[in-house]
Structure formats: structure tokens, C-alpha cells
Amino acid sequence: MRVGVISDIHSNLQALEAVQADMGTVDQVWCLGDVVGYGPDPNACVDFVRQRVTLCIAGNHDWASLGKVDLALFNADAQRVAVWTREQLLPENLTFLETLGETITIDDICLAHGSPRDPIWEYLIYPTTVINTLSFFSTHYALVGHTHIPVIFRIYTGRKRSCDALRPSPGIPFTIGGERLILNPGSVGQPRDGIPDASYLILDTETHEIEYRRVAYDVQETQRRMREAGLPARLIARLEHGW
Ligand code: ZN
């Protein structure tokens, strides 16, 4: 089965549509949470996920828009947009976000927004944190988002467990071997690795071939829509730098 794996759309419809066009035909699309927050088009992005995404889990910004987390945990800009997003979301889209679970396990793959240990909040950035989350899922692979940085964590489970963090090369398919892996597709709507292009990955669950992809989108249009909605200037500016 060929699966498009997306994460952290963050209400950025221009980026989401560019990813969809680039993805082409896939059997399923899986989304790793944070459909909303930061960006100007929460309803259109939730509509997209409801109609085209097969599996989706909740992220911290989805919960923030539902009032399920303390907004004091967010910076001032994110708090402001969480309140705005909640005001914008239609009842059916709020209901849909309410239905999202914290993790999903399918075949040999665990899906979590942050980490299998703490799905809503934990950031998997460093190999030590990755090692500490290993006992919280039993599948061979995990897919996570939340950091907005595409990465492959390759885990060695010999006598002493260790982990490499590998930076993927976009557009170059590779086949994963027998090692345990945690894959982060990066962010569709707010990349933070210094590259403004939307990030996602394609995974073939039978051949175990993976391809990370980057897609340019109309950043100026998203910024224009954010300005129109009165969203914070810092969030508008960061999209063109990818930070
Ligand atoms: Zn996010």
C-alpha cells in the first residue's frame, strides 16, 4: 500500500493543496496531527482531512483549538491564533477534531503526533529522548510530527541501545532495512528546518520504500490571507524563511 504521510498542516491550505498535487495517486493519506493552529484556513484544512485523509491523530494545536489544553503552555502568538481558530471552526469541524485519538497502530506502524510516550506534547529531537520512548510502542516503525523537522531516527537494538538521527534527502527514494525506525515527515504548513517548502513523505508499506519530498507553494498567498485575518506578524514572516 502506497501511503502519503503528512503532518502539521497548521491551517495552511496553499501548502496542503501543493502537497496533494505533488503526491499524485496514493492508496491512503495519513495525517500526524496539528491540522489547525498558526494559519488562516482552519475550516478548509479540516474539510480536506475529513474528505481525503484515511487516518488522523490529534496534535497539541488541535487540542488547543478545542480548549482541551491550558493555553498558558503556548507562546502569546500561538495562544492568540488558538482562540481565533476556535472562533472560526464550524461545529462539524470542531466535532471532527474532538474525535481524533492520540495514537493509532496499523500493521507494524505506530502513529503519534509528538512521541509514542507522550503523544500530544513530547518533542523527539535528540537520540536520547528517542531511546526513552522505545518501550512505549511495540511496533517496528513509528511516525511522528510536532517538531516540523524531517528526520529519520535509526535505532540499534543490540546489547546497548543507540540511535542515529539522519537528515533525509528529498526526492531520493530508499528502502528501509530491518532496523527499527522513527520517521518524521516534517511539516506541510510551517516548516522549521530553514527550507520554506512544504514537507511530507511517501511510504510503501509492502516494499518498505520511502521518499521524503519538498514542495514549493504560494507562500505569499498564505501570508496575504494571514494578514487579512489579522494573525500575528511573526507567524506571517516565519513562513518565507522556513523557521
Ligand atoms: Zn505543529
PDB file of C-alpha atoms and ligand atoms in Angstrom:
ATOM      1  CA  MET A   1       0.000   0.000   0.000  1.00  0.00           C
ATOM      2  CA  ARG A   2       1.327   3.406  -1.010  1.00  0.00           C
ATOM      3  CA  VAL A   3       0.700   5.986   1.710  1.00  0.00           C
ATOM      4  CA  GLY A   4       1.211   9.744   1.730  1.00  0.00           C
ATOM      5  CA  VAL A   5       2.242  10.787   5.251  1.00  0.00           C
ATOM      6  CA  ILE A   6       1.570  14.410   6.160  1.00  0.00           C
ATOM      7  CA  SER A   7       1.783  16.330   9.428  1.00  0.00           C
ATOM      8  CA  ASP A   8       1.472  19.809  10.925  1.00  0.00           C
ATOM      9  CA  ILE A   9      -0.722  21.334   8.201  1.00  0.00           C
ATOM     10  CA  HIS A  10      -1.445  24.250  10.527  1.00  0.00           C
ATOM     11  CA  SER A  11      -4.355  25.707   8.546  1.00  0.00           C
ATOM     12  CA  ASN A  12      -2.138  26.382   5.526  1.00  0.00           C
ATOM     13  CA  LEU A  13      -4.379  25.479   2.576  1.00  0.00           C
ATOM     14  CA  GLN A  14      -1.942  26.644  -0.132  1.00  0.00           C
ATOM     15  CA  ALA A  15       0.744  24.299   1.214  1.00  0.00           C
ATOM     16  CA  LEU A  16      -1.728  21.436   1.638  1.00  0.00           C
ATOM     17  CA  GLU A  17      -3.041  21.746  -1.927  1.00  0.00           C
ATOM     18  CA  ALA A  18       0.514  21.861  -3.308  1.00  0.00           C
ATOM     19  CA  VAL A  19       1.339  18.668  -1.396  1.00  0.00           C
ATOM     20  CA  GLN A  20      -1.789  16.959  -2.662  1.00  0.00           C
ATOM     21  CA  ALA A  21      -0.931  17.848  -6.282  1.00  0.00           C
ATOM     22  CA  ASP A  22       2.660  16.650  -5.852  1.00  0.00           C
ATOM     23  CA  MET A  23       1.645  13.398  -4.131  1.00  0.00           C
ATOM     24  CA  GLY A  24      -0.262  12.037  -7.119  1.00  0.00           C
ATOM     25  CA  THR A  25      -2.131   8.782  -6.690  1.00  0.00           C
ATOM     26  CA  VAL A  26      -1.748   7.028  -3.348  1.00  0.00           C
ATOM     27  CA  ASP A  27      -3.832   4.350  -1.660  1.00  0.00           C
ATOM     28  CA  GLN A  28      -4.171   6.256   1.608  1.00  0.00           C
ATOM     29  CA  VAL A  29      -3.150   9.528   3.262  1.00  0.00           C
ATOM     30  CA  TRP A  30      -2.232   9.540   6.964  1.00  0.00           C
ATOM     31  CA  CYS A  31      -2.015  12.767   8.990  1.00  0.00           C
ATOM     32  CA  LEU A  32       0.005  13.045  12.206  1.00  0.00           C
ATOM     33  CA  GLY A  33      -1.900  15.936  13.797  1.00  0.00           C
ATOM     34  CA  ASP A  34      -1.862  19.729  14.118  1.00  0.00           C
ATOM     35  CA  VAL A  35      -4.329  20.198  11.288  1.00  0.00           C
ATOM     36  CA  VAL A  36      -5.034  23.690  12.673  1.00  0.00           C
ATOM     37  CA  GLY A  37      -3.239  26.487  14.543  1.00  0.00           C
ATOM     38  CA  TYR A  38      -0.986  29.289  13.218  1.00  0.00           C
ATOM     39  CA  GLY A  39      -2.541  29.575   9.728  1.00  0.00           C
ATOM     40  CA  PRO A  40      -5.527  31.312   8.091  1.00  0.00           C
ATOM     41  CA  ASP A  41      -7.700  28.439   6.772  1.00  0.00           C
ATOM     42  CA  PRO A  42      -8.733  26.091   9.587  1.00  0.00           C
ATOM     43  CA  ASN A  43     -12.107  25.046   8.126  1.00  0.00           C
ATOM     44  CA  ALA A  44     -10.782  24.304   4.637  1.00  0.00           C
ATOM     45  CA  CYS A  45      -7.930  22.249   6.076  1.00  0.00           C
ATOM     46  CA  VAL A  46     -10.202  20.244   8.401  1.00  0.00           C
ATOM     47  CA  ASP A  47     -12.600  19.711   5.467  1.00  0.00           C
ATOM     48  CA  PHE A  48      -9.692  18.362   3.419  1.00  0.00           C
ATOM     49  CA  VAL A  49      -8.680  15.962   6.184  1.00  0.00           C
ATOM     50  CA  ARG A  50     -12.267  14.798   6.700  1.00  0.00           C
ATOM     51  CA  GLN A  51     -12.672  14.074   2.996  1.00  0.00           C
ATOM     52  CA  ARG A  52      -9.288  12.757   1.895  1.00  0.00           C
ATOM     53  CA  VAL A  53      -7.326  11.519   4.889  1.00  0.00           C
ATOM     54  CA  THR A  54      -7.711   7.899   5.962  1.00  0.00           C
ATOM     55  CA  LEU A  55      -6.084   8.090   9.400  1.00  0.00           C
ATOM     56  CA  CYS A  56      -5.550  11.187  11.533  1.00  0.00           C
ATOM     57  CA  ILE A  57      -4.466  11.717  15.121  1.00  0.00           C
ATOM     58  CA  ALA A  58      -4.625  14.779  17.370  1.00  0.00           C
ATOM     59  CA  GLY A  59      -1.851  17.321  17.896  1.00  0.00           C
ATOM     60  CA  ASN A  60      -1.357  19.916  20.621  1.00  0.00           C
ATOM     61  CA  HIS A  61      -2.721  22.733  18.434  1.00  0.00           C
ATOM     62  CA  ASP A  62      -5.843  20.708  17.602  1.00  0.00           C
ATOM     63  CA  TRP A  63      -6.405  20.266  21.331  1.00  0.00           C
ATOM     64  CA  ALA A  64      -5.725  23.969  21.947  1.00  0.00           C
ATOM     65  CA  SER A  65      -8.439  24.945  19.471  1.00  0.00           C
ATOM     66  CA  LEU A  66     -10.823  22.624  21.354  1.00  0.00           C
ATOM     67  CA  GLY A  67      -9.931  24.091  24.744  1.00  0.00           C
ATOM     68  CA  LYS A  68      -8.525  20.696  25.835  1.00  0.00           C
ATOM     69  CA  VAL A  69      -5.150  22.064  26.941  1.00  0.00           C
ATOM     70  CA  ASP A  70      -4.103  25.011  29.057  1.00  0.00           C
ATOM     71  CA  LEU A  71      -3.259  27.852  26.650  1.00  0.00           C
ATOM     72  CA  ALA A  72      -0.618  29.052  29.113  1.00  0.00           C
ATOM     73  CA  LEU A  73       1.531  26.241  27.700  1.00  0.00           C
ATOM     74  CA  PHE A  74       1.683  28.121  24.360  1.00  0.00           C
ATOM     75  CA  ASN A  75       3.524  31.312  23.449  1.00  0.00           C
ATOM     76  CA  ALA A  76       1.486  34.505  23.080  1.00  0.00           C
ATOM     77  CA  ASP A  77       1.173  34.268  19.264  1.00  0.00           C
ATOM     78  CA  ALA A  78       0.057  30.639  19.339  1.00  0.00           C
ATOM     79  CA  GLN A  79      -2.457  31.434  22.121  1.00  0.00           C
ATOM     80  CA  ARG A  80      -3.931  34.250  20.054  1.00  0.00           C
ATOM     81  CA  VAL A  81      -4.332  32.033  16.993  1.00  0.00           C
ATOM     82  CA  ALA A  82      -5.775  29.157  19.039  1.00  0.00           C
ATOM     83  CA  VAL A  83      -8.552  31.452  20.289  1.00  0.00           C
ATOM     84  CA  TRP A  84      -9.116  32.815  16.759  1.00  0.00           C
ATOM     85  CA  THR A  85      -9.177  29.270  15.315  1.00  0.00           C
ATOM     86  CA  ARG A  86     -11.788  28.153  17.824  1.00  0.00           C
ATOM     87  CA  GLU A  87     -13.989  31.108  16.826  1.00  0.00           C
ATOM     88  CA  GLN A  88     -13.609  30.235  13.128  1.00  0.00           C
ATOM     89  CA  LEU A  89     -14.189  26.482  13.240  1.00  0.00           C
ATOM     90  CA  LEU A  90     -17.632  25.300  12.173  1.00  0.00           C
ATOM     91  CA  PRO A  91     -19.411  22.953  14.609  1.00  0.00           C
ATOM     92  CA  GLU A  92     -18.891  19.894  12.373  1.00  0.00           C
ATOM     93  CA  ASN A  93     -15.154  20.593  12.179  1.00  0.00           C
ATOM     94  CA  LEU A  94     -14.868  21.052  15.953  1.00  0.00           C
ATOM     95  CA  THR A  95     -16.710  17.741  16.344  1.00  0.00           C
ATOM     96  CA  PHE A  96     -14.314  16.058  13.917  1.00  0.00           C
ATOM     97  CA  LEU A  97     -11.255  17.315  15.820  1.00  0.00           C
ATOM     98  CA  GLU A  98     -12.870  16.039  19.053  1.00  0.00           C
ATOM     99  CA  THR A  99     -12.986  12.527  17.595  1.00  0.00           C
ATOM    100  CA  LEU A 100      -9.234  12.316  16.932  1.00  0.00           C
ATOM    101  CA  GLY A 101      -7.344   9.861  19.112  1.00  0.00           C
ATOM    102  CA  GLU A 102      -3.824  10.287  20.484  1.00  0.00           C
ATOM    103  CA  THR A 103      -2.228   7.293  18.735  1.00  0.00           C
ATOM    104  CA  ILE A 104      -3.111   4.757  16.067  1.00  0.00           C
ATOM    105  CA  THR A 105      -1.386   1.452  15.411  1.00  0.00           C
ATOM    106  CA  ILE A 106      -1.718  -0.030  11.945  1.00  0.00           C
ATOM    107  CA  ASP A 107       0.134  -3.187  10.974  1.00  0.00           C
ATOM    108  CA  ASP A 108       3.697  -2.650  12.196  1.00  0.00           C
ATOM    109  CA  ILE A 109       3.481   1.138  12.444  1.00  0.00           C
ATOM    110  CA  CYS A 110       2.581   3.401  15.371  1.00  0.00           C
ATOM    111  CA  LEU A 111       1.333   6.932  14.621  1.00  0.00           C
ATOM    112  CA  ALA A 112       1.724   9.681  17.247  1.00  0.00           C
ATOM    113  CA  HIS A 113       1.948  13.470  16.947  1.00  0.00           C
ATOM    114  CA  GLY A 114       4.781  14.028  19.436  1.00  0.00           C
ATOM    115  CA  SER A 115       6.043  10.642  20.580  1.00  0.00           C
ATOM    116  CA  PRO A 116       4.559   7.256  21.496  1.00  0.00           C
ATOM    117  CA  ARG A 117       5.413   8.013  25.163  1.00  0.00           C
ATOM    118  CA  ASP A 118       3.666  11.397  25.300  1.00  0.00           C
ATOM    119  CA  PRO A 119       1.681  11.705  22.056  1.00  0.00           C
ATOM    120  CA  ILE A 120       0.473  15.272  22.392  1.00  0.00           C
ATOM    121  CA  TRP A 121       3.481  17.067  23.849  1.00  0.00           C
ATOM    122  CA  GLU A 122       6.851  15.315  23.694  1.00  0.00           C
ATOM    123  CA  TYR A 123       9.311  16.542  21.038  1.00  0.00           C
ATOM    124  CA  LEU A 124      11.570  13.881  19.522  1.00  0.00           C
ATOM    125  CA  ILE A 125      14.635  15.930  18.665  1.00  0.00           C
ATOM    126  CA  TYR A 126      17.530  14.148  20.355  1.00  0.00           C
ATOM    127  CA  PRO A 127      18.512  10.467  20.166  1.00  0.00           C
ATOM    128  CA  THR A 128      18.399  10.170  23.987  1.00  0.00           C
ATOM    129  CA  THR A 129      14.711  11.115  24.018  1.00  0.00           C
ATOM    130  CA  VAL A 130      14.092   8.634  21.208  1.00  0.00           C
ATOM    131  CA  ILE A 131      15.703   5.826  23.219  1.00  0.00           C
ATOM    132  CA  ASN A 132      13.486   6.695  26.189  1.00  0.00           C
ATOM    133  CA  THR A 133      10.291   6.377  24.134  1.00  0.00           C
ATOM    134  CA  LEU A 134      11.124   2.960  22.634  1.00  0.00           C
ATOM    135  CA  SER A 135       9.457   0.916  25.348  1.00  0.00           C
ATOM    136  CA  PHE A 136       6.201   2.815  24.815  1.00  0.00           C
ATOM    137  CA  PHE A 137       5.450   1.194  21.451  1.00  0.00           C
ATOM    138  CA  SER A 138       5.865  -2.355  20.260  1.00  0.00           C
ATOM    139  CA  THR A 139       5.703  -1.823  16.507  1.00  0.00           C
ATOM    140  CA  HIS A 140       8.781  -1.857  14.312  1.00  0.00           C
ATOM    141  CA  TYR A 141       8.178   1.646  12.977  1.00  0.00           C
ATOM    142  CA  ALA A 142       6.729   4.864  14.344  1.00  0.00           C
ATOM    143  CA  LEU A 143       5.635   8.000  12.506  1.00  0.00           C
ATOM    144  CA  VAL A 144       5.719  11.297  14.412  1.00  0.00           C
ATOM    145  CA  GLY A 145       5.426  15.019  13.673  1.00  0.00           C
ATOM    146  CA  HIS A 146       5.374  18.012  16.073  1.00  0.00           C
ATOM    147  CA  THR A 147       8.969  19.273  15.591  1.00  0.00           C
ATOM    148  CA  HIS A 148       8.298  20.394  11.980  1.00  0.00           C
ATOM    149  CA  ILE A 149      11.719  18.993  11.044  1.00  0.00           C
ATOM    150  CA  PRO A 150      12.018  15.998   8.699  1.00  0.00           C
ATOM    151  CA  VAL A 151      14.244  13.347  10.237  1.00  0.00           C
ATOM    152  CA  ILE A 152      14.892   9.607  10.308  1.00  0.00           C
ATOM    153  CA  PHE A 153      15.796   8.104  13.689  1.00  0.00           C
ATOM    154  CA  ARG A 154      17.528   4.758  13.130  1.00  0.00           C
ATOM    155  CA  ILE A 155      17.610   2.603  16.234  1.00  0.00           C
ATOM    156  CA  TYR A 156      20.134  -0.100  17.041  1.00  0.00           C
ATOM    157  CA  THR A 157      18.827  -2.648  19.489  1.00  0.00           C
ATOM    158  CA  GLY A 158      21.895  -4.697  20.359  1.00  0.00           C
ATOM    159  CA  ARG A 159      23.223  -5.151  23.884  1.00  0.00           C
ATOM    160  CA  LYS A 160      23.367  -1.398  24.206  1.00  0.00           C
ATOM    161  CA  ARG A 161      20.588   0.560  22.520  1.00  0.00           C
ATOM    162  CA  SER A 162      21.642   3.553  20.445  1.00  0.00           C
ATOM    163  CA  CYS A 163      20.139   5.821  17.815  1.00  0.00           C
ATOM    164  CA  ASP A 164      21.249   7.881  14.797  1.00  0.00           C
ATOM    165  CA  ALA A 165      19.377  10.977  13.623  1.00  0.00           C
ATOM    166  CA  LEU A 166      19.609  11.153   9.828  1.00  0.00           C
ATOM    167  CA  ARG A 167      18.635  14.122   7.694  1.00  0.00           C
ATOM    168  CA  PRO A 168      16.633  12.770   4.726  1.00  0.00           C
ATOM    169  CA  SER A 169      17.482  13.781   1.132  1.00  0.00           C
ATOM    170  CA  PRO A 170      14.257  14.896  -0.571  1.00  0.00           C
ATOM    171  CA  GLY A 171      13.366  13.249  -3.872  1.00  0.00           C
ATOM    172  CA  ILE A 172      15.642  10.237  -3.401  1.00  0.00           C
ATOM    173  CA  PRO A 173      13.693   7.045  -2.639  1.00  0.00           C
ATOM    174  CA  PHE A 174      15.363   4.477  -0.409  1.00  0.00           C
ATOM    175  CA  THR A 175      14.394   1.127   1.027  1.00  0.00           C
ATOM    176  CA  ILE A 176      14.385   0.678   4.766  1.00  0.00           C
ATOM    177  CA  GLY A 177      16.029  -2.431   6.124  1.00  0.00           C
ATOM    178  CA  GLY A 178      15.283  -4.431   9.231  1.00  0.00           C
ATOM    179  CA  GLU A 179      16.171  -1.753  11.781  1.00  0.00           C
ATOM    180  CA  ARG A 180      13.598  -0.081  13.991  1.00  0.00           C
ATOM    181  CA  LEU A 181      12.881   3.447  12.738  1.00  0.00           C
ATOM    182  CA  ILE A 182      11.024   6.564  13.782  1.00  0.00           C
ATOM    183  CA  LEU A 183      10.222   8.783  10.800  1.00  0.00           C
ATOM    184  CA  ASN A 184       9.143  12.419  10.927  1.00  0.00           C
ATOM    185  CA  PRO A 185       7.791  13.737   7.580  1.00  0.00           C
ATOM    186  CA  GLY A 186       8.351  17.389   8.563  1.00  0.00           C
ATOM    187  CA  SER A 187       5.600  19.988   8.331  1.00  0.00           C
ATOM    188  CA  VAL A 188       3.237  20.759   5.458  1.00  0.00           C
ATOM    189  CA  GLY A 189       2.223  24.206   6.644  1.00  0.00           C
ATOM    190  CA  GLN A 190       5.055  25.609   8.751  1.00  0.00           C
ATOM    191  CA  PRO A 191       8.481  24.030   8.033  1.00  0.00           C
ATOM    192  CA  ARG A 192      11.192  24.857  10.585  1.00  0.00           C
ATOM    193  CA  ASP A 193      14.374  23.468   9.057  1.00  0.00           C
ATOM    194  CA  GLY A 194      15.335  26.595   7.141  1.00  0.00           C
ATOM    195  CA  ILE A 195      13.559  25.495   3.931  1.00  0.00           C
ATOM    196  CA  PRO A 196      10.165  27.157   3.347  1.00  0.00           C
ATOM    197  CA  ASP A 197       8.847  24.398   1.024  1.00  0.00           C
ATOM    198  CA  ALA A 198       6.136  22.068   2.378  1.00  0.00           C
ATOM    199  CA  SER A 199       7.482  18.725   3.580  1.00  0.00           C
ATOM    200  CA  TYR A 200       5.936  15.230   3.562  1.00  0.00           C
ATOM    201  CA  LEU A 201       6.819  11.644   2.773  1.00  0.00           C
ATOM    202  CA  ILE A 202       5.608   8.698   0.727  1.00  0.00           C
ATOM    203  CA  LEU A 203       5.764   5.271   2.330  1.00  0.00           C
ATOM    204  CA  ASP A 204       5.164   1.939   0.643  1.00  0.00           C
ATOM    205  CA  THR A 205       4.136  -0.469   3.393  1.00  0.00           C
ATOM    206  CA  GLU A 206       4.842  -3.550   1.243  1.00  0.00           C
ATOM    207  CA  THR A 207       8.147  -2.745  -0.470  1.00  0.00           C
ATOM    208  CA  HIS A 208       9.299  -0.589   2.504  1.00  0.00           C
ATOM    209  CA  GLU A 209      10.387   2.122   0.096  1.00  0.00           C
ATOM    210  CA  ILE A 210      10.318   5.666   1.467  1.00  0.00           C
ATOM    211  CA  GLU A 211      10.666   9.001  -0.245  1.00  0.00           C
ATOM    212  CA  TYR A 212      10.819  12.351   1.517  1.00  0.00           C
ATOM    213  CA  ARG A 213       9.537  15.220  -0.622  1.00  0.00           C
ATOM    214  CA  ARG A 214       9.615  19.035  -0.578  1.00  0.00           C
ATOM    215  CA  VAL A 215       7.098  21.147  -2.489  1.00  0.00           C
ATOM    216  CA  ALA A 216       7.166  24.870  -3.194  1.00  0.00           C
ATOM    217  CA  TYR A 217       3.832  26.588  -2.634  1.00  0.00           C
ATOM    218  CA  ASP A 218       2.403  30.096  -2.826  1.00  0.00           C
ATOM    219  CA  VAL A 219       3.811  31.407   0.476  1.00  0.00           C
ATOM    220  CA  GLN A 220       2.786  34.995  -0.402  1.00  0.00           C
ATOM    221  CA  GLU A 221      -0.861  33.980  -0.754  1.00  0.00           C
ATOM    222  CA  THR A 222      -0.841  32.279   2.657  1.00  0.00           C
ATOM    223  CA  GLN A 223       0.819  35.378   4.126  1.00  0.00           C
ATOM    224  CA  ARG A 224      -1.756  37.628   2.464  1.00  0.00           C
ATOM    225  CA  ARG A 225      -4.587  35.567   3.945  1.00  0.00           C
ATOM    226  CA  MET A 226      -2.947  35.671   7.393  1.00  0.00           C
ATOM    227  CA  ARG A 227      -2.650  39.465   7.203  1.00  0.00           C
ATOM    228  CA  GLU A 228      -6.290  39.690   6.135  1.00  0.00           C
ATOM    229  CA  ALA A 229      -7.282  37.584   9.164  1.00  0.00           C
ATOM    230  CA  GLY A 230      -5.190  39.802  11.482  1.00  0.00           C
ATOM    231  CA  LEU A 231      -2.877  36.957  12.561  1.00  0.00           C
ATOM    232  CA  PRO A 232       0.441  37.747  14.321  1.00  0.00           C
ATOM    233  CA  ALA A 233       3.198  39.341  12.197  1.00  0.00           C
ATOM    234  CA  ARG A 234       5.918  36.998  13.488  1.00  0.00           C
ATOM    235  CA  LEU A 235       3.957  33.943  12.303  1.00  0.00           C
ATOM    236  CA  ILE A 236       3.418  35.561   8.892  1.00  0.00           C
ATOM    237  CA  ALA A 237       7.121  36.380   8.461  1.00  0.00           C
ATOM    238  CA  ARG A 238       8.476  32.981   9.506  1.00  0.00           C
ATOM    239  CA  LEU A 239       6.800  31.155   6.584  1.00  0.00           C
ATOM    240  CA  GLU A 240       9.115  32.687   3.984  1.00  0.00           C
ATOM    241  CA  HIS A 241      12.224  31.666   5.941  1.00  0.00           C
ATOM    242  CA  GLY A 242      11.093  28.194   6.980  1.00  0.00           C
ATOM    243  CA  TRP A 243      11.945  28.770  10.638  1.00  0.00           C
TER     244      TRP A 243
HETATM  245 ZN    ZN B   1       2.832  21.636  14.868  1.00  0.00          ZN
END
